[in-house]
Amino acid sequence: GKHRIVIPCLGHFKEEYEKISKLYMNNKIRTTRYTLLNFLPRNLFEQFHRVANLYFLFLAVLNWVPLVEAFQKEITMLPLLGVLTIIAVKDGLEDYSRYKMDKQINNLVTKVYSR
């Protein structure tokens, strides 16, 4: 049969563990959707998949055309910017709470069964 070798990362096994663990993927849980680098582009991408946000974006762009300008250009952008900001803050806070929960779960002490 096949055997598996489990090397603890404590004590005098630490060097051997670090050498062997580079060869394999880790088993950390990651449920977050965003990182610091991709938060803004990915969040905007997700938000503009909503029809209402696309509608407000269309109105804002249309208001920059001089022929169809209904009122001040900046005022048209306020509802869209407000909604995008509120949803981005909400998504960021939810993702941060997921990050904290992942960190808590990944740092739990586990017991290893040994015959």
Tab-separated table of N, CA, C and O in Angstrom:
chain	number	residue	atom	x	y	z
A	1	GLY	N	0.819	-1.186	0.000
A	1	GLY	CA	0.000	0.000	0.000
A	1	GLY	C	0.863	1.250	0.000
A	1	GLY	O	2.075	1.218	0.152
A	2	LYS	N	0.188	2.337	-0.214
A	2	LYS	CA	0.882	3.627	-0.209
A	2	LYS	C	0.953	4.165	1.210
A	2	LYS	O	0.047	3.976	2.003
A	3	HIS	N	2.042	4.824	1.499
A	3	HIS	CA	2.220	5.447	2.811
A	3	HIS	C	2.387	6.936	2.621
A	3	HIS	O	2.861	7.399	1.590
A	4	ARG	N	2.020	7.654	3.611
A	4	ARG	CA	2.232	9.091	3.555
A	4	ARG	C	3.053	9.499	4.750
A	4	ARG	O	2.917	8.928	5.831
A	5	ILE	N	3.886	10.488	4.556
A	5	ILE	CA	4.770	10.967	5.608
A	5	ILE	C	4.272	12.333	6.060
A	5	ILE	O	4.062	13.229	5.238
A	6	VAL	N	4.053	12.472	7.348
A	6	VAL	CA	3.624	13.737	7.923
A	6	VAL	C	4.777	14.278	8.748
A	6	VAL	O	5.273	13.614	9.648
A	7	ILE	N	5.208	15.488	8.406
A	7	ILE	CA	6.334	16.105	9.107
A	7	ILE	C	5.806	17.299	9.889
A	7	ILE	O	5.250	18.224	9.304
A	8	PRO	N	5.936	17.306	11.196
A	8	PRO	CA	5.477	18.463	11.968
A	8	PRO	C	6.384	19.665	11.718
A	8	PRO	O	7.557	19.508	11.392
A	9	CYS	N	5.812	20.842	11.845
A	9	CYS	CA	6.607	22.060	11.609
A	9	CYS	C	7.125	22.644	12.924
A	9	CYS	O	7.346	23.830	13.032
A	10	LEU	N	7.292	21.810	13.905
A	10	LEU	CA	7.766	22.263	15.213
A	10	LEU	C	9.130	21.658	15.532
A	10	LEU	O	9.506	20.622	14.994
A	11	GLY	N	9.812	22.319	16.416
A	11	GLY	CA	11.053	21.782	16.966
A	11	GLY	C	12.125	21.521	15.937
A	11	GLY	O	12.347	22.298	15.023
A	12	HIS	N	12.795	20.362	16.079
A	12	HIS	CA	13.928	20.064	15.208
A	12	HIS	C	13.500	19.601	13.812
A	12	HIS	O	14.333	19.380	12.951
A	13	PHE	N	12.195	19.447	13.563
A	13	PHE	CA	11.688	19.086	12.234
A	13	PHE	C	11.424	20.308	11.359
A	13	PHE	O	11.076	20.170	10.202
A	14	LYS	N	11.566	21.501	11.920
A	14	LYS	CA	11.169	22.727	11.212
A	14	LYS	C	11.915	22.913	9.890
A	14	LYS	O	11.311	23.250	8.881
A	15	GLU	N	13.217	22.676	9.866
A	15	GLU	CA	13.984	22.848	8.626
A	15	GLU	C	13.537	21.858	7.554
A	15	GLU	O	13.383	22.210	6.382
A	16	GLU	N	13.331	20.606	7.958
A	16	GLU	CA	12.871	19.590	7.002
A	16	GLU	C	11.477	19.926	6.491
A	16	GLU	O	11.184	19.770	5.303
A	17	TYR	N	10.617	20.408	7.373
A	17	TYR	CA	9.259	20.793	6.977
A	17	TYR	C	9.290	21.924	5.947
A	17	TYR	O	8.594	21.871	4.941
A	18	GLU	N	10.103	22.950	6.191
A	18	GLU	CA	10.181	24.079	5.264
A	18	GLU	C	10.737	23.654	3.914
A	18	GLU	O	10.302	24.144	2.873
A	19	LYS	N	11.687	22.726	3.901
A	19	LYS	CA	12.262	22.257	2.645
A	19	LYS	C	11.237	21.452	1.833
A	19	LYS	O	11.086	21.651	0.631
A	20	ILE	N	10.502	20.582	2.483
A	20	ILE	CA	9.545	19.728	1.785
A	20	ILE	C	8.257	20.475	1.458
A	20	ILE	O	7.652	20.254	0.409
A	21	SER	N	7.825	21.392	2.303
A	21	SER	CA	6.548	22.073	2.097
A	21	SER	C	6.559	22.992	0.876
A	21	SER	O	5.500	23.355	0.371
A	22	LYS	N	7.728	23.363	0.375
A	22	LYS	CA	7.794	24.194	-0.824
A	22	LYS	C	7.339	23.434	-2.060
A	22	LYS	O	6.951	24.030	-3.059
A	23	LEU	N	7.376	22.118	-2.000
A	23	LEU	CA	7.010	21.289	-3.147
A	23	LEU	C	5.492	21.146	-3.315
A	23	LEU	O	5.027	20.765	-4.385
A	24	TYR	N	4.730	21.409	-2.269
A	24	TYR	CA	3.293	21.157	-2.280
A	24	TYR	C	2.498	22.438	-2.056
A	24	TYR	O	2.993	23.399	-1.481
A	25	MET	N	1.261	22.416	-2.493
A	25	MET	CA	0.338	23.526	-2.227
A	25	MET	C	-0.031	23.511	-0.749
A	25	MET	O	-0.106	22.447	-0.141
A	26	ASN	N	-0.328	24.690	-0.208
A	26	ASN	CA	-0.765	24.722	1.181
A	26	ASN	C	-2.269	24.438	1.240
A	26	ASN	O	-2.948	24.417	0.225
A	27	ASN	N	-2.774	24.205	2.414
A	27	ASN	CA	-4.187	23.896	2.562
A	27	ASN	C	-4.926	24.996	3.319
A	27	ASN	O	-5.885	24.731	4.018
A	28	LYS	N	-4.495	26.217	3.137
A	28	LYS	CA	-5.155	27.338	3.790
A	28	LYS	C	-6.481	27.637	3.103
A	28	LYS	O	-6.599	27.541	1.885
A	29	ILE	N	-7.450	28.018	3.900
A	29	ILE	CA	-8.763	28.380	3.389
A	29	ILE	C	-8.749	29.845	2.998
A	29	ILE	O	-8.264	30.694	3.737
A	30	ARG	N	-9.291	30.140	1.807
A	30	ARG	CA	-9.385	31.528	1.344
A	30	ARG	C	-10.748	31.727	0.703
A	30	ARG	O	-11.003	31.222	-0.391
A	31	THR	N	-11.631	32.441	1.392
A	31	THR	CA	-12.974	32.686	0.867
A	31	THR	C	-13.156	34.127	0.413
A	31	THR	O	-14.240	34.492	-0.015
A	32	THR	N	-12.113	34.933	0.517
A	32	THR	CA	-12.232	36.332	0.110
A	32	THR	C	-12.268	36.438	-1.403
A	32	THR	O	-11.724	35.597	-2.117
A	33	ARG	N	-12.939	37.478	-1.890
A	33	ARG	CA	-13.037	37.706	-3.328
A	33	ARG	C	-11.970	38.661	-3.827
A	33	ARG	O	-11.615	38.631	-4.996
A	34	TYR	N	-11.508	39.544	-2.958
A	34	TYR	CA	-10.639	40.634	-3.393
A	34	TYR	C	-9.283	40.575	-2.705
A	34	TYR	O	-9.138	40.005	-1.633
A	35	THR	N	-8.309	41.234	-3.356
A	35	THR	CA	-7.034	41.546	-2.717
A	35	THR	C	-6.919	43.074	-2.763
A	35	THR	O	-7.764	43.749	-3.351
A	36	LEU	N	-5.877	43.602	-2.161
A	36	LEU	CA	-5.712	45.056	-2.197
A	36	LEU	C	-5.494	45.568	-3.615
A	36	LEU	O	-5.910	46.673	-3.959
A	37	LEU	N	-4.849	44.761	-4.441
A	37	LEU	CA	-4.555	45.194	-5.805
A	37	LEU	C	-5.750	45.105	-6.749
A	37	LEU	O	-5.880	45.912	-7.661
A	38	ASN	N	-6.616	44.116	-6.548
A	38	ASN	CA	-7.716	43.954	-7.502
A	38	ASN	C	-9.065	44.421	-6.977
A	38	ASN	O	-10.083	44.201	-7.636
A	39	PHE	N	-9.106	45.049	-5.807
A	39	PHE	CA	-10.400	45.432	-5.240
A	39	PHE	C	-11.167	46.398	-6.142
A	39	PHE	O	-12.309	46.147	-6.507
A	40	LEU	N	-10.556	47.511	-6.493
A	40	LEU	CA	-11.263	48.538	-7.260
A	40	LEU	C	-11.692	48.053	-8.647
A	40	LEU	O	-12.873	48.145	-8.990
A	41	PRO	N	-10.787	47.490	-9.466
A	41	PRO	CA	-11.250	47.062	-10.788
A	41	PRO	C	-12.273	45.924	-10.740
A	41	PRO	O	-13.256	45.933	-11.479
A	42	ARG	N	-12.058	44.968	-9.858
A	42	ARG	CA	-12.989	43.837	-9.797
A	42	ARG	C	-14.343	44.263	-9.246
A	42	ARG	O	-15.388	43.811	-9.725
A	43	ASN	N	-14.344	45.148	-8.253
A	43	ASN	CA	-15.601	45.618	-7.687
A	43	ASN	C	-16.381	46.429	-8.709
A	43	ASN	O	-17.597	46.265	-8.842
A	44	LEU	N	-15.710	47.302	-9.440
A	44	LEU	CA	-16.396	48.074	-10.481
A	44	LEU	C	-16.929	47.161	-11.577
A	44	LEU	O	-18.032	47.369	-12.095
A	45	PHE	N	-16.155	46.156	-11.946
A	45	PHE	CA	-16.605	45.189	-12.950
A	45	PHE	C	-17.887	44.495	-12.500
A	45	PHE	O	-18.839	44.352	-13.274
A	46	GLU	N	-17.925	44.069	-11.241
A	46	GLU	CA	-19.113	43.400	-10.715
A	46	GLU	C	-20.298	44.359	-10.613
A	46	GLU	O	-21.430	43.985	-10.881
A	47	GLN	N	-20.032	45.603	-10.219
A	47	GLN	CA	-21.129	46.551	-10.056
A	47	GLN	C	-21.749	46.956	-11.393
A	47	GLN	O	-22.943	47.205	-11.472
A	48	PHE	N	-20.942	47.037	-12.446
A	48	PHE	CA	-21.487	47.434	-13.738
A	48	PHE	C	-22.138	46.276	-14.475
A	48	PHE	O	-22.584	46.433	-15.605
A	49	HIS	N	-22.237	45.126	-13.841
A	49	HIS	CA	-23.064	44.054	-14.372
A	49	HIS	C	-24.516	44.224	-13.928
A	49	HIS	O	-25.386	43.475	-14.361
A	50	ARG	N	-24.780	45.190	-13.072
A	50	ARG	CA	-26.147	45.498	-12.649
A	50	ARG	C	-26.738	46.516	-13.618
A	50	ARG	O	-26.114	47.513	-13.966
A	51	VAL	N	-27.960	46.257	-14.041
A	51	VAL	CA	-28.606	47.094	-15.048
A	51	VAL	C	-28.809	48.521	-14.541
A	51	VAL	O	-28.631	49.486	-15.292
A	52	ALA	N	-29.157	48.691	-13.286
A	52	ALA	CA	-29.400	50.030	-12.747
A	52	ALA	C	-28.130	50.889	-12.810
A	52	ALA	O	-28.199	52.076	-13.165
A	53	ASN	N	-27.002	50.308	-12.484
A	53	ASN	CA	-25.744	51.066	-12.547
A	53	ASN	C	-25.388	51.433	-13.978
A	53	ASN	O	-24.879	52.526	-14.237
A	54	LEU	N	-25.651	50.535	-14.908
A	54	LEU	CA	-25.412	50.845	-16.317
A	54	LEU	C	-26.329	51.972	-16.793
A	54	LEU	O	-25.923	52.829	-17.585
A	55	TYR	N	-27.571	51.987	-16.305
A	55	TYR	CA	-28.515	53.043	-16.665
A	55	TYR	C	-28.008	54.410	-16.186
A	55	TYR	O	-28.007	55.384	-16.941
A	56	PHE	N	-27.584	54.482	-14.930
A	56	PHE	CA	-27.071	55.751	-14.393
A	56	PHE	C	-25.780	56.166	-15.092
A	56	PHE	O	-25.544	57.352	-15.297
A	57	LEU	N	-24.941	55.208	-15.465
A	57	LEU	CA	-23.736	55.524	-16.217
A	57	LEU	C	-24.099	56.076	-17.599
A	57	LEU	O	-23.512	57.059	-18.053
A	58	PHE	N	-25.084	55.471	-18.242
A	58	PHE	CA	-25.551	55.958	-19.539
A	58	PHE	C	-26.073	57.391	-19.431
A	58	PHE	O	-25.766	58.242	-20.265
A	59	LEU	N	-26.842	57.687	-18.381
A	59	LEU	CA	-27.345	59.045	-18.182
A	59	LEU	C	-26.210	60.039	-17.955
A	59	LEU	O	-26.235	61.156	-18.479
A	60	ALA	N	-25.223	59.644	-17.190
A	60	ALA	CA	-24.092	60.537	-16.920
A	60	ALA	C	-23.302	60.810	-18.195
A	60	ALA	O	-22.924	61.956	-18.461
A	61	VAL	N	-23.055	59.773	-18.989
A	61	VAL	CA	-22.324	59.952	-20.242
A	61	VAL	C	-23.145	60.772	-21.224
A	61	VAL	O	-22.630	61.661	-21.908
A	62	LEU	N	-24.438	60.514	-21.282
A	62	LEU	CA	-25.313	61.247	-22.195
A	62	LEU	C	-25.383	62.731	-21.837
A	62	LEU	O	-25.477	63.588	-22.723
A	63	ASN	N	-25.297	63.048	-20.579
A	63	ASN	CA	-25.377	64.431	-20.141
A	63	ASN	C	-24.108	65.216	-20.494
A	63	ASN	O	-24.118	66.437	-20.459
A	64	TRP	N	-23.019	64.547	-20.824
A	64	TRP	CA	-21.795	65.237	-21.242
A	64	TRP	C	-21.856	65.646	-22.708
A	64	TRP	O	-21.011	66.404	-23.169
A	65	VAL	N	-22.838	65.149	-23.451
A	65	VAL	CA	-23.023	65.563	-24.851
A	65	VAL	C	-23.753	66.903	-24.837
A	65	VAL	O	-24.842	67.012	-24.267
A	66	PRO	N	-23.179	67.938	-25.457
A	66	PRO	CA	-23.781	69.278	-25.379
A	66	PRO	C	-25.205	69.373	-25.936
A	66	PRO	O	-26.016	70.125	-25.420
A	67	LEU	N	-25.527	68.596	-26.935
A	67	LEU	CA	-26.872	68.659	-27.522
A	67	LEU	C	-27.966	68.158	-26.583
A	67	LEU	O	-29.088	68.654	-26.598
A	68	VAL	N	-27.654	67.179	-25.776
A	68	VAL	CA	-28.658	66.561	-24.911
A	68	VAL	C	-28.503	66.953	-23.450
A	68	VAL	O	-29.240	66.447	-22.612
A	69	GLU	N	-27.618	67.839	-23.153
A	69	GLU	CA	-27.343	68.217	-21.762
A	69	GLU	C	-28.603	68.776	-21.115
A	69	GLU	O	-29.148	69.782	-21.537
A	70	ALA	N	-29.081	68.082	-20.081
A	70	ALA	CA	-30.310	68.494	-19.412
A	70	ALA	C	-30.006	69.440	-18.248
A	70	ALA	O	-30.702	70.428	-18.063
A	71	PHE	N	-29.026	69.136	-17.463
A	71	PHE	CA	-28.629	69.977	-16.334
A	71	PHE	C	-27.142	69.779	-16.089
A	71	PHE	O	-26.472	69.136	-16.876
A	72	GLN	N	-26.653	70.287	-14.990
A	72	GLN	CA	-25.205	70.259	-14.738
A	72	GLN	C	-24.652	68.833	-14.791
A	72	GLN	O	-25.249	67.894	-14.280
A	73	LYS	N	-23.493	68.730	-15.415
A	73	LYS	CA	-22.880	67.416	-15.627
A	73	LYS	C	-22.535	66.710	-14.318
A	73	LYS	O	-22.697	65.504	-14.183
A	74	GLU	N	-22.068	67.482	-13.368
A	74	GLU	CA	-21.634	66.890	-12.099
A	74	GLU	C	-22.800	66.312	-11.314
A	74	GLU	O	-22.656	65.315	-10.610
A	75	ILE	N	-23.956	66.957	-11.396
A	75	ILE	CA	-25.125	66.494	-10.637
A	75	ILE	C	-25.591	65.135	-11.140
A	75	ILE	O	-26.047	64.296	-10.360
A	76	THR	N	-25.453	64.884	-12.424
A	76	THR	CA	-25.860	63.599	-12.981
A	76	THR	C	-24.987	62.461	-12.455
A	76	THR	O	-25.455	61.334	-12.305
A	77	MET	N	-23.744	62.760	-12.157
A	77	MET	CA	-22.826	61.721	-11.697
A	77	MET	C	-22.988	61.402	-10.207
A	77	MET	O	-22.570	60.337	-9.755
A	78	LEU	N	-23.598	62.289	-9.434
A	78	LEU	CA	-23.711	62.086	-7.991
A	78	LEU	C	-24.453	60.806	-7.600
A	78	LEU	O	-23.961	60.065	-6.737
A	79	PRO	N	-25.627	60.507	-8.175
A	79	PRO	CA	-26.298	59.260	-7.769
A	79	PRO	C	-25.460	58.021	-8.067
A	79	PRO	O	-25.367	57.116	-7.237
A	80	LEU	N	-24.832	58.009	-9.231
A	80	LEU	CA	-24.009	56.860	-9.602
A	80	LEU	C	-22.814	56.726	-8.664
A	80	LEU	O	-22.536	55.638	-8.145
A	81	LEU	N	-22.110	57.814	-8.415
A	81	LEU	CA	-20.950	57.766	-7.519
A	81	LEU	C	-21.354	57.388	-6.095
A	81	LEU	O	-20.641	56.654	-5.414
A	82	GLY	N	-22.503	57.887	-5.653
A	82	GLY	CA	-22.986	57.548	-4.313
A	82	GLY	C	-23.274	56.059	-4.177
A	82	GLY	O	-22.843	55.410	-3.215
A	83	VAL	N	-23.985	55.514	-5.151
A	83	VAL	CA	-24.324	54.087	-5.102
A	83	VAL	C	-23.064	53.234	-5.212
A	83	VAL	O	-22.892	52.269	-4.464
A	84	LEU	N	-22.162	53.592	-6.132
A	84	LEU	CA	-20.933	52.817	-6.297
A	84	LEU	C	-20.078	52.841	-5.031
A	84	LEU	O	-19.510	51.824	-4.627
A	85	THR	N	-20.001	54.006	-4.393
A	85	THR	CA	-19.204	54.129	-3.168
A	85	THR	C	-19.800	53.315	-2.028
A	85	THR	O	-19.083	52.593	-1.323
A	86	ILE	N	-21.110	53.422	-1.836
A	86	ILE	CA	-21.766	52.693	-0.743
A	86	ILE	C	-21.611	51.188	-0.933
A	86	ILE	O	-21.280	50.455	0.010
A	87	ILE	N	-21.832	50.703	-2.146
A	87	ILE	CA	-21.711	49.266	-2.403
A	87	ILE	C	-20.264	48.810	-2.268
A	87	ILE	O	-19.991	47.724	-1.749
A	88	ALA	N	-19.307	49.635	-2.706
A	88	ALA	CA	-17.892	49.272	-2.578
A	88	ALA	C	-17.486	49.177	-1.105
A	88	ALA	O	-16.762	48.252	-0.719
A	89	VAL	N	-17.952	50.107	-0.287
A	89	VAL	CA	-17.640	50.065	1.145
A	89	VAL	C	-18.252	48.815	1.771
A	89	VAL	O	-17.602	48.101	2.546
A	90	LYS	N	-19.501	48.518	1.419
A	90	LYS	CA	-20.172	47.333	1.949
A	90	LYS	C	-19.426	46.065	1.539
A	90	LYS	O	-19.159	45.194	2.374
A	91	ASP	N	-19.071	45.949	0.258
A	91	ASP	CA	-18.337	44.777	-0.214
A	91	ASP	C	-16.966	44.669	0.445
A	91	ASP	O	-16.519	43.568	0.775
A	92	GLY	N	-16.300	45.790	0.633
A	92	GLY	CA	-14.995	45.780	1.290
A	92	GLY	C	-15.086	45.314	2.736
A	92	GLY	O	-14.259	44.514	3.188
A	93	LEU	N	-16.095	45.778	3.453
A	93	LEU	CA	-16.263	45.356	4.847
A	93	LEU	C	-16.620	43.876	4.938
A	93	LEU	O	-16.124	43.161	5.816
A	94	GLU	N	-17.480	43.397	4.051
A	94	GLU	CA	-17.829	41.979	4.041
A	94	GLU	C	-16.601	41.120	3.732
A	94	GLU	O	-16.389	40.083	4.357
A	95	ASP	N	-15.813	41.558	2.771
A	95	ASP	CA	-14.628	40.799	2.400
A	95	ASP	C	-13.597	40.813	3.525
A	95	ASP	O	-12.920	39.810	3.764
A	96	TYR	N	-13.484	41.930	4.229
A	96	TYR	CA	-12.559	42.004	5.361
A	96	TYR	C	-12.998	41.066	6.483
A	96	TYR	O	-12.162	40.409	7.104
A	97	SER	N	-14.308	40.966	6.719
A	97	SER	CA	-14.770	40.041	7.759
A	97	SER	C	-14.519	38.593	7.330
A	97	SER	O	-14.194	37.746	8.168
A	98	ARG	N	-14.642	38.299	6.035
A	98	ARG	CA	-14.299	36.966	5.544
A	98	ARG	C	-12.806	36.691	5.750
A	98	ARG	O	-12.410	35.591	6.120
A	99	TYR	N	-11.963	37.705	5.491
A	99	TYR	CA	-10.521	37.569	5.671
A	99	TYR	C	-10.192	37.253	7.134
A	99	TYR	O	-9.373	36.375	7.419
A	100	LYS	N	-10.829	37.970	8.061
A	100	LYS	CA	-10.576	37.723	9.487
A	100	LYS	C	-11.014	36.316	9.882
A	100	LYS	O	-10.323	35.636	10.646
A	101	MET	N	-12.163	35.864	9.352
A	101	MET	CA	-12.652	34.523	9.668
A	101	MET	C	-11.706	33.464	9.080
A	101	MET	O	-11.402	32.467	9.735
A	102	ASP	N	-11.230	33.682	7.857
A	102	ASP	CA	-10.269	32.756	7.250
A	102	ASP	C	-8.999	32.673	8.083
A	102	ASP	O	-8.459	31.588	8.305
A	103	LYS	N	-8.519	33.822	8.528
A	103	LYS	CA	-7.300	33.859	9.332
A	103	LYS	C	-7.497	33.101	10.645
A	103	LYS	O	-6.620	32.356	11.078
A	104	GLN	N	-8.667	33.269	11.255
A	104	GLN	CA	-8.966	32.579	12.506
A	104	GLN	C	-9.018	31.063	12.277
A	104	GLN	O	-8.451	30.296	13.054
A	105	ILE	N	-9.656	30.633	11.204
A	105	ILE	CA	-9.762	29.199	10.921
A	105	ILE	C	-8.402	28.614	10.557
A	105	ILE	O	-8.058	27.511	10.990
A	106	ASN	N	-7.615	29.341	9.779
A	106	ASN	CA	-6.309	28.829	9.363
A	106	ASN	C	-5.316	28.737	10.514
A	106	ASN	O	-4.337	28.000	10.418
A	107	ASN	N	-5.546	29.476	11.593
A	107	ASN	CA	-4.631	29.447	12.731
A	107	ASN	C	-5.122	28.584	13.886
A	107	ASN	O	-4.549	28.631	14.967
A	108	LEU	N	-6.173	27.800	13.644
A	108	LEU	CA	-6.655	26.899	14.692
A	108	LEU	C	-5.631	25.799	14.946
A	108	LEU	O	-4.970	25.312	14.033
A	109	VAL	N	-5.547	25.382	16.172
A	109	VAL	CA	-4.683	24.261	16.535
A	109	VAL	C	-5.450	22.989	16.199
A	109	VAL	O	-6.618	22.838	16.520
A	110	THR	N	-4.802	22.080	15.505
A	110	THR	CA	-5.451	20.847	15.111
A	110	THR	C	-4.789	19.667	15.805
A	110	THR	O	-3.631	19.735	16.214
A	111	LYS	N	-5.527	18.599	15.900
A	111	LYS	CA	-4.989	17.383	16.473
A	111	LYS	C	-4.737	16.393	15.339
A	111	LYS	O	-5.542	16.269	14.425
A	112	VAL	N	-3.619	15.697	15.411
A	112	VAL	CA	-3.256	14.722	14.388
A	112	VAL	C	-3.430	13.341	14.988
A	112	VAL	O	-2.902	13.039	16.060
A	113	TYR	N	-4.176	12.519	14.296
A	113	TYR	CA	-4.404	11.156	14.762
A	113	TYR	C	-3.177	10.300	14.467
A	113	TYR	O	-2.625	10.335	13.367
A	114	SER	N	-2.741	9.570	15.436
A	114	SER	CA	-1.602	8.685	15.256
A	114	SER	C	-1.948	7.337	15.872
A	114	SER	O	-2.456	7.267	16.991
A	115	ARG	N	-1.716	6.292	15.125
A	115	ARG	CA	-2.010	4.953	15.668
A	115	ARG	C	-1.038	4.655	16.724
A	115	ARG	O	-0.618	3.926	17.299
